[in-house]
Short mmCIF file of C-alpha atoms in Angstrom, two decimals:
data_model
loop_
_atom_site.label_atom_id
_atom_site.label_comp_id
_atom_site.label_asym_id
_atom_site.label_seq_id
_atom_site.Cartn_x
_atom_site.Cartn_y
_atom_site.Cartn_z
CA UNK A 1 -104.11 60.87 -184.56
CA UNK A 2 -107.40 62.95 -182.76
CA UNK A 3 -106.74 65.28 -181.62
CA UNK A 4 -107.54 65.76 -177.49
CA UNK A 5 -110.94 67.42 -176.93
CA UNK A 6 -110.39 69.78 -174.08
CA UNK A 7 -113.65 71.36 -172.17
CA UNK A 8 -115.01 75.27 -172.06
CA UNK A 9 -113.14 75.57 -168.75
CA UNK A 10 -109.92 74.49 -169.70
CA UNK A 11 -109.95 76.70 -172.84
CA UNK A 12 -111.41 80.14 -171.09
CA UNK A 13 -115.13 79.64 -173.39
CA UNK A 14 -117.98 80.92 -171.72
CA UNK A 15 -120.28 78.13 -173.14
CA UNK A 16 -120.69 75.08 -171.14
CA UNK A 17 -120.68 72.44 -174.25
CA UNK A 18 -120.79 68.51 -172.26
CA UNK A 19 -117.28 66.86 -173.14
CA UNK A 20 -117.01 62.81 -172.56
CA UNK A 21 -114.28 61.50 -170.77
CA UNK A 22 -112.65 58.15 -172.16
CA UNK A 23 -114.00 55.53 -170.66
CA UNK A 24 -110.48 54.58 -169.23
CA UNK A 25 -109.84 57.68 -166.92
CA UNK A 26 -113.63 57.65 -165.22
CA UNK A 27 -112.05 56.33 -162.25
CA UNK A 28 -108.99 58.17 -161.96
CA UNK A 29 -109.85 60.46 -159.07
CA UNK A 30 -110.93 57.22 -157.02
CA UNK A 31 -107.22 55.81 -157.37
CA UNK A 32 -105.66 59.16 -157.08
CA UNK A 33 -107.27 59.38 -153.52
CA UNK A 34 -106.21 56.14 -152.23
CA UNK A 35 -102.84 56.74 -153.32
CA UNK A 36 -102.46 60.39 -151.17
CA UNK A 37 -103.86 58.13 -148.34
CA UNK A 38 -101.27 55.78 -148.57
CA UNK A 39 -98.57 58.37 -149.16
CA UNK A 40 -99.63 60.17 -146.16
CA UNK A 41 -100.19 57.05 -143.95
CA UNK A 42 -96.62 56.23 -144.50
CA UNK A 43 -95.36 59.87 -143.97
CA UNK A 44 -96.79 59.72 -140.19
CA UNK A 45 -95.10 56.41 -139.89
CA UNK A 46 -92.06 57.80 -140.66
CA UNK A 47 -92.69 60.68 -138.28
CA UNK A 48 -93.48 58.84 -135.18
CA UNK A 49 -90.62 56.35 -135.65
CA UNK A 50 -87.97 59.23 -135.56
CA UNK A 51 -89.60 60.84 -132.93
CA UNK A 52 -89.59 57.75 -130.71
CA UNK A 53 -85.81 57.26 -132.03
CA UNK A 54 -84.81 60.59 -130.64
CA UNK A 55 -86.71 59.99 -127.55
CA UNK A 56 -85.14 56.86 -126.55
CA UNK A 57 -81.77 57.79 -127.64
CA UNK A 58 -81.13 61.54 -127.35
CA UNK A 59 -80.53 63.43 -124.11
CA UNK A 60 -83.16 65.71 -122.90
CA UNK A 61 -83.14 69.35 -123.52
CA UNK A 62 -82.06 71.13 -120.77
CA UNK A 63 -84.35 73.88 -118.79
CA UNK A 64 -84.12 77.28 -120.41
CA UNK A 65 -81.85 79.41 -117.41
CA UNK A 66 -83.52 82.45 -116.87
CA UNK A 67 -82.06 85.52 -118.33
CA UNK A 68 -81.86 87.57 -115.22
CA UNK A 69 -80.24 84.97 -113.08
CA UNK A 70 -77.29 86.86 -111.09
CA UNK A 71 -75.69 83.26 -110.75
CA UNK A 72 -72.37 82.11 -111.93
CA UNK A 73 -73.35 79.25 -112.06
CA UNK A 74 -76.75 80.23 -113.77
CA UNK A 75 -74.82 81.81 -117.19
CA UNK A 76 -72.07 79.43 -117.48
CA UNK A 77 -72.79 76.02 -116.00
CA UNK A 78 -70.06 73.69 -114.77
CA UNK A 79 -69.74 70.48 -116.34
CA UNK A 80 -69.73 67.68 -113.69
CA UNK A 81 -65.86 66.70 -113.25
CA UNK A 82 -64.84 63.32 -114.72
CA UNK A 83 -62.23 61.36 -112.88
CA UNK A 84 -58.42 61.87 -113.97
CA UNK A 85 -59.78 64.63 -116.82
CA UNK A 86 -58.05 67.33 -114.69
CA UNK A 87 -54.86 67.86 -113.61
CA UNK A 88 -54.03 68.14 -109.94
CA UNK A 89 -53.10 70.86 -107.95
CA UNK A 90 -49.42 70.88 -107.15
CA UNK A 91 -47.92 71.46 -103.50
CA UNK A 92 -46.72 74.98 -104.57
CA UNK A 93 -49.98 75.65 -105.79
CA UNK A 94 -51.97 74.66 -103.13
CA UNK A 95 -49.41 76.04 -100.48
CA UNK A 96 -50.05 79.42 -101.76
CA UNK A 97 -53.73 79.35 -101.50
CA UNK A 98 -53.29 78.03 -97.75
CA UNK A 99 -51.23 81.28 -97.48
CA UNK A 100 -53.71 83.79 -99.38
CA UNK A 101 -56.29 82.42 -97.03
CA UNK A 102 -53.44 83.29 -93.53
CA UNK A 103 -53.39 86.85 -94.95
CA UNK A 104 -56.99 87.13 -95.79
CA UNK A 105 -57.71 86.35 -92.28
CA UNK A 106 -54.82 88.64 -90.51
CA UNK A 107 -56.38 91.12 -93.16
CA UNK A 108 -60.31 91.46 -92.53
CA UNK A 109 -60.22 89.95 -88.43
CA UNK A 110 -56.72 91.71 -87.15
CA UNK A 111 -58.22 91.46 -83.53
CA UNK A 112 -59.99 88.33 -83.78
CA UNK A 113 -57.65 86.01 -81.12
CA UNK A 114 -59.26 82.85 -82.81
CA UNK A 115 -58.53 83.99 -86.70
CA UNK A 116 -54.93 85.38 -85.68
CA UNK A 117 -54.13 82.02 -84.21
CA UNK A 118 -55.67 79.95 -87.27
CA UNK A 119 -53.32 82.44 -89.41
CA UNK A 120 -50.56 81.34 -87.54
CA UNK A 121 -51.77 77.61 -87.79
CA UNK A 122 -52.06 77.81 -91.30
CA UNK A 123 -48.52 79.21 -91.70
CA UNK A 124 -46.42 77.00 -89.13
CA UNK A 125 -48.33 74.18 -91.42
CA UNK A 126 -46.35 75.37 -94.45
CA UNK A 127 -43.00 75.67 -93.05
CA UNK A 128 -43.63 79.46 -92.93
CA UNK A 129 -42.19 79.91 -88.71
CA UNK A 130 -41.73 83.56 -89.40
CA UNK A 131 -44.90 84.14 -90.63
CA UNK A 132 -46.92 82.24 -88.04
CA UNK A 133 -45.04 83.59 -84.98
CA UNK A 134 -45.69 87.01 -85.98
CA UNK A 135 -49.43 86.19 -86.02
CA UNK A 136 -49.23 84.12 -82.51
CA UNK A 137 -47.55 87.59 -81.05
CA UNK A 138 -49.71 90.06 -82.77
CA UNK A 139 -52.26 87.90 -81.09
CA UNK A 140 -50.97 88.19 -77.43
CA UNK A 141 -50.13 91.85 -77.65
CA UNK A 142 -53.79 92.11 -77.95
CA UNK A 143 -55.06 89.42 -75.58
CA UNK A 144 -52.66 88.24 -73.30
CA UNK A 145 -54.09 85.15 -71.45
CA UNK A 146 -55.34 84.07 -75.04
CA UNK A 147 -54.14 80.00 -73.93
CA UNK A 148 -54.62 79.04 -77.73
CA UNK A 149 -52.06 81.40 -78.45
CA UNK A 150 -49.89 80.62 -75.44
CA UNK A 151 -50.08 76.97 -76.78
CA UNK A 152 -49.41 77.13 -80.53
CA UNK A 153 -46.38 79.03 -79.56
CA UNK A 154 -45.25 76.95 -76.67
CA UNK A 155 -45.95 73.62 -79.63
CA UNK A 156 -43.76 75.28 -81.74
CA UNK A 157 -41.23 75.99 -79.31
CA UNK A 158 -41.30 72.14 -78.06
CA UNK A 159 -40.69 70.89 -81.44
CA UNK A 160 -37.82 72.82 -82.07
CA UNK A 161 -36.25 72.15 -78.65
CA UNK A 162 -36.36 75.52 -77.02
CA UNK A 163 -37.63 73.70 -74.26
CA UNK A 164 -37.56 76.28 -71.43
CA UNK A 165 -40.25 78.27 -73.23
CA UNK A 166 -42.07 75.29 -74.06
CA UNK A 167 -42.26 74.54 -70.19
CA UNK A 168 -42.59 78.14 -69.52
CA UNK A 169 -45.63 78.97 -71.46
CA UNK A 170 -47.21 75.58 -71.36
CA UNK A 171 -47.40 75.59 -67.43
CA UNK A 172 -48.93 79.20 -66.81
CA UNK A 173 -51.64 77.76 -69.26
CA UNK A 174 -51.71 74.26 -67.65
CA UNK A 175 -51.73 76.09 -63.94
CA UNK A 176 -55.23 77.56 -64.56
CA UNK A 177 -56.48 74.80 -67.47
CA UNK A 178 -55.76 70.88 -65.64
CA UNK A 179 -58.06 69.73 -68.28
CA UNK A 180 -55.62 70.67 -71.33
CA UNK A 181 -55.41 69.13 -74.17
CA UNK A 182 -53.48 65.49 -73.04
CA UNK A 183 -51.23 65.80 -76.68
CA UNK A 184 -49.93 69.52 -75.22
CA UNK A 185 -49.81 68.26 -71.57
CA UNK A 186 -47.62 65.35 -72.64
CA UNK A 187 -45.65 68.17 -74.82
CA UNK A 188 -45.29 69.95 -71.21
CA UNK A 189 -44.04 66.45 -69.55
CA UNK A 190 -41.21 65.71 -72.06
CA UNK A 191 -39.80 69.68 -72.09
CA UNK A 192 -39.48 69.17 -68.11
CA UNK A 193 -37.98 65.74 -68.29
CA UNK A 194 -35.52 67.16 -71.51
CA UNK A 195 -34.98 70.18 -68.39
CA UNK A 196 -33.99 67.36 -65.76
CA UNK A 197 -37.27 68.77 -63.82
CA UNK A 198 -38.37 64.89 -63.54
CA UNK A 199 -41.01 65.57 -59.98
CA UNK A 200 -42.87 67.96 -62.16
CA UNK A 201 -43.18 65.61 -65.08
CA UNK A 202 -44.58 63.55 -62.45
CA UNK A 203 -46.96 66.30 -60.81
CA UNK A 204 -48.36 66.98 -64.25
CA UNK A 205 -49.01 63.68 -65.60
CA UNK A 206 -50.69 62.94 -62.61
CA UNK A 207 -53.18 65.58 -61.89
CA UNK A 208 -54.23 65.42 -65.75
CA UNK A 209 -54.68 61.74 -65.18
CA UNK A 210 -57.57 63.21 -62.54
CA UNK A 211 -59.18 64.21 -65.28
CA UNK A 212 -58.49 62.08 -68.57
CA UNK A 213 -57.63 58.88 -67.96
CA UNK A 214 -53.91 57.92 -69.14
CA UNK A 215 -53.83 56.08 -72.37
CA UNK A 216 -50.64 53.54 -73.21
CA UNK A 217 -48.10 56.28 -74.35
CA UNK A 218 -49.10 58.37 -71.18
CA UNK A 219 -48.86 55.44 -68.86
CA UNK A 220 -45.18 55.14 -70.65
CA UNK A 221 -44.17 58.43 -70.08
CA UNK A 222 -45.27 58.94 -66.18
CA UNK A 223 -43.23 55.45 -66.00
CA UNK A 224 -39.72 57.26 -67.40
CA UNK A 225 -40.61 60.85 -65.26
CA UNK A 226 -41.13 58.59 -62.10
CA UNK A 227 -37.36 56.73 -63.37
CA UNK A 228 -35.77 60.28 -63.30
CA UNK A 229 -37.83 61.12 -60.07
CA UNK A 230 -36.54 58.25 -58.52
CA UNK A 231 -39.74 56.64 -57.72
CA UNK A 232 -39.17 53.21 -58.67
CA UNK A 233 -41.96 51.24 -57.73
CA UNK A 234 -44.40 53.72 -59.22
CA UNK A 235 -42.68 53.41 -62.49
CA UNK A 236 -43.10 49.66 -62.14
CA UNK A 237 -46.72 50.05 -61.83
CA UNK A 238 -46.86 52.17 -65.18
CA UNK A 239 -45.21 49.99 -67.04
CA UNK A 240 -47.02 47.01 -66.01
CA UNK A 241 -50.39 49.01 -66.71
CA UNK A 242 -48.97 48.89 -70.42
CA UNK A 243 -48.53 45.68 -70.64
CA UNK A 244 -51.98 44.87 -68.78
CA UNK A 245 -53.27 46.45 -72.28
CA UNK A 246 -50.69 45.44 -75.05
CA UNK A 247 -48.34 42.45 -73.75
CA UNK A 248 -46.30 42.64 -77.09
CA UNK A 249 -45.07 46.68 -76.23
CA UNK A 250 -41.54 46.77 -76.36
CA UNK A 251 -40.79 49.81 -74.63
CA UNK A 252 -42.85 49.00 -71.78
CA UNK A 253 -40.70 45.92 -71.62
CA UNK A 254 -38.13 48.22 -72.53
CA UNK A 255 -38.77 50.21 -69.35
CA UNK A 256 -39.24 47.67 -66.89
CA UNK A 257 -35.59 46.60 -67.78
CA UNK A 258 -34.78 49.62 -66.53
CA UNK A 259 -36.29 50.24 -63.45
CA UNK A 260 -34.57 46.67 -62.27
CA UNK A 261 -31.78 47.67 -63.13
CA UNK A 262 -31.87 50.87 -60.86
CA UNK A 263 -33.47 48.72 -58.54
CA UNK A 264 -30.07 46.01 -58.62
CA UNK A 265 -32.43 43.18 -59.89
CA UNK A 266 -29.89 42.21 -62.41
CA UNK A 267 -32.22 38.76 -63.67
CA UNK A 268 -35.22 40.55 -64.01
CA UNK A 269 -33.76 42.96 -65.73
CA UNK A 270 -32.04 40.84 -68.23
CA UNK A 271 -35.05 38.65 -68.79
CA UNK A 272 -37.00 42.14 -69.46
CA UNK A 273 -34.20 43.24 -71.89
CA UNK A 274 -34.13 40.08 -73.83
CA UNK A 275 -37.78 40.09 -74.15
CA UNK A 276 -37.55 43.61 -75.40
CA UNK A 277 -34.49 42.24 -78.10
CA UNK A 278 -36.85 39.71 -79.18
CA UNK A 279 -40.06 42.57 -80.09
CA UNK A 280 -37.86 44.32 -81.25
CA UNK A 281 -36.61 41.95 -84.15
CA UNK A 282 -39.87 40.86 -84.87
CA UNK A 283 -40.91 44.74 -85.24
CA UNK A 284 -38.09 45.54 -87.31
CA UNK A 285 -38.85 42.49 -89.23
CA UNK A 286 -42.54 43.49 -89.90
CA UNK A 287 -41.31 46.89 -90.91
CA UNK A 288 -39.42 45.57 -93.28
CA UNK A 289 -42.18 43.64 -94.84
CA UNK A 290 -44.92 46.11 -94.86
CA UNK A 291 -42.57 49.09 -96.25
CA UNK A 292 -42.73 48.08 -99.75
CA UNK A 293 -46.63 48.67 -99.73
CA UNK A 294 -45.93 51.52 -97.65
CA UNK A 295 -43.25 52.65 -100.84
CA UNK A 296 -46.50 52.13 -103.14
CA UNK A 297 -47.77 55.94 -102.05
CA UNK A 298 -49.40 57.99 -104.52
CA UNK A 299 -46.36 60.30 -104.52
CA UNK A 300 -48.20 62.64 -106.60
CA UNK A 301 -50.31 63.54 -103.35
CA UNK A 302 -49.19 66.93 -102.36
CA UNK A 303 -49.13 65.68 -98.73
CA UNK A 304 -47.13 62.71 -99.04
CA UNK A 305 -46.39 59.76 -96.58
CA UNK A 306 -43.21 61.58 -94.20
CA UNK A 307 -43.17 59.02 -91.56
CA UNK A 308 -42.98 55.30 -92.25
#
């Protein structure tokens, strides 16, 4: 076998002696520069079908946060909250924020009327009465003819049927305020009528009524404080101005029985009271049917359904 010739550059020589190539390898560097344009071709193929791949299916890069952000948020982002991944809050739990938040405010405004009484509010919410009348005094120590004050404390009273300070304090704020609140001046109503004090029921549903117009349960109750009053043909009136607005109300119907029967009408005031039998069933029959859906109450709720 020949052995391969090799030129003057390959070996080191200085001399530049010509060297023939065999005639099969002439055009070797011809085929060896197609093939590194095919190879690279193909690499940038490859390149810009995975970047279009990631484009289309990965999710953006999000913006670089700025080092010398002083947010929270900034550092440590929140991830969005996905439905049912995080456990609610129980009552206790969220009873004892409500009740951070009462001291907070008795704390930083101690002679702020409006944030004692809200202190108060949020306590009497939470079954906390000691707590909330403390706040309701504290605040009329400081400012006497506070009527916000006057009023959560004369509510409070009302609903737990210390009625003589419920009347008390509800009408030295209704004497100088006829435009009260109607859901405190109906609270003032019912403590007089629970006080037998039926003519000032009467005075004080009326002279709001100047000023707010009566709605049905209203109209209702100036048609019992004009019964105990004794003013029978004015408590017709109410009770027929109910029924102007809702024919199917049983207690006007109810209260018209009643009044006929203080009136000696004995017919009228049986057809009234059969009329008010007959609601009646059909109420307590659509009670029944709707409570099973009203039974369906996400129970979990910290504020659940109390009243059916």
């Amino acid at each position: 076998m020949a052995a391969r010739r090799t030129s003057h550059r390959q070996r080191g020589d200085s001399k530049e002696e010509p060297v023939a190539a065999p005639a099969a390898r002439v055009r070797w560097p011809a085929r060896r520069t197609v093939w590194l344009a095919m190879c690279a071709c193909a690499a940038v193929g490859c390149l810009l079908a995975v970047g279009s791949w990631r484009t289309g299916f990965l999710p953006a890069k999000a913006p670089p946060v700025s080092p010398s952000s002083s947010s929270p948020q900034a550092k440590h982002p929140v991830p969005s909250p996905v439905s049912g991944s995080q456990p609610r809050p129980t009552p206790e739990q969220l009873f004892a924020e409500a009740k951070q938040l009462a001291e907070r405010l008795r704390a930083t405004l101690p002679d702020n009327p409006q944030a004692l009484v809200l202190a108060g509010r949020i306590y009497y919410a939470f079954n906390d009465v000691t707590r909330a009348d403390e706040c309701w005094q504290s605040c009329l120590q400081r400012h006497p003819a506070f009527a916000e004050a006057q009023c959560a404390v004369a509510e409070a009273a009302w609903e737990h049927g210390d009625f003589e300070q419920a009347a008390e304090r509800f009408s030295a704020v209704f004497a100088d305020n006829p435009r009260l609140d109607q859901r405190q001046v109906f609270c003032l109503a019912d403590a007089l009528m629970n006080l037998g004090r039926g003519p000032e029921a009467v005075a004080v549903l009326e002279r709001s009524a100047e000023h707010h117009p009566l709605p049905p349960f209203g109209l209702f109750l100036l048609g019992h404080a004009c019964i105990e009053a004794g003013e029978y043909e004015k408590a017709l009136q109410q009770f027929h101005a109910v029924l102007a607005g809702n024919p199917q109300s049983a207690k006007a119907h109810f209260g018209l029985a009643s009044v006929y029967t203080q009136l000696g009408n004995t017919a009228e005031a049986r057809r009234y009271r059969e009329l008010y039998s007959k609601l009646q069933k059909d109420e307590f029959a659509e009670s029944a049917r709707v409570r099973p859906e009203v039974r369906k109450a996400d129970w979990a709720d910290p504020i659940p359904v109390v009243r059916e």
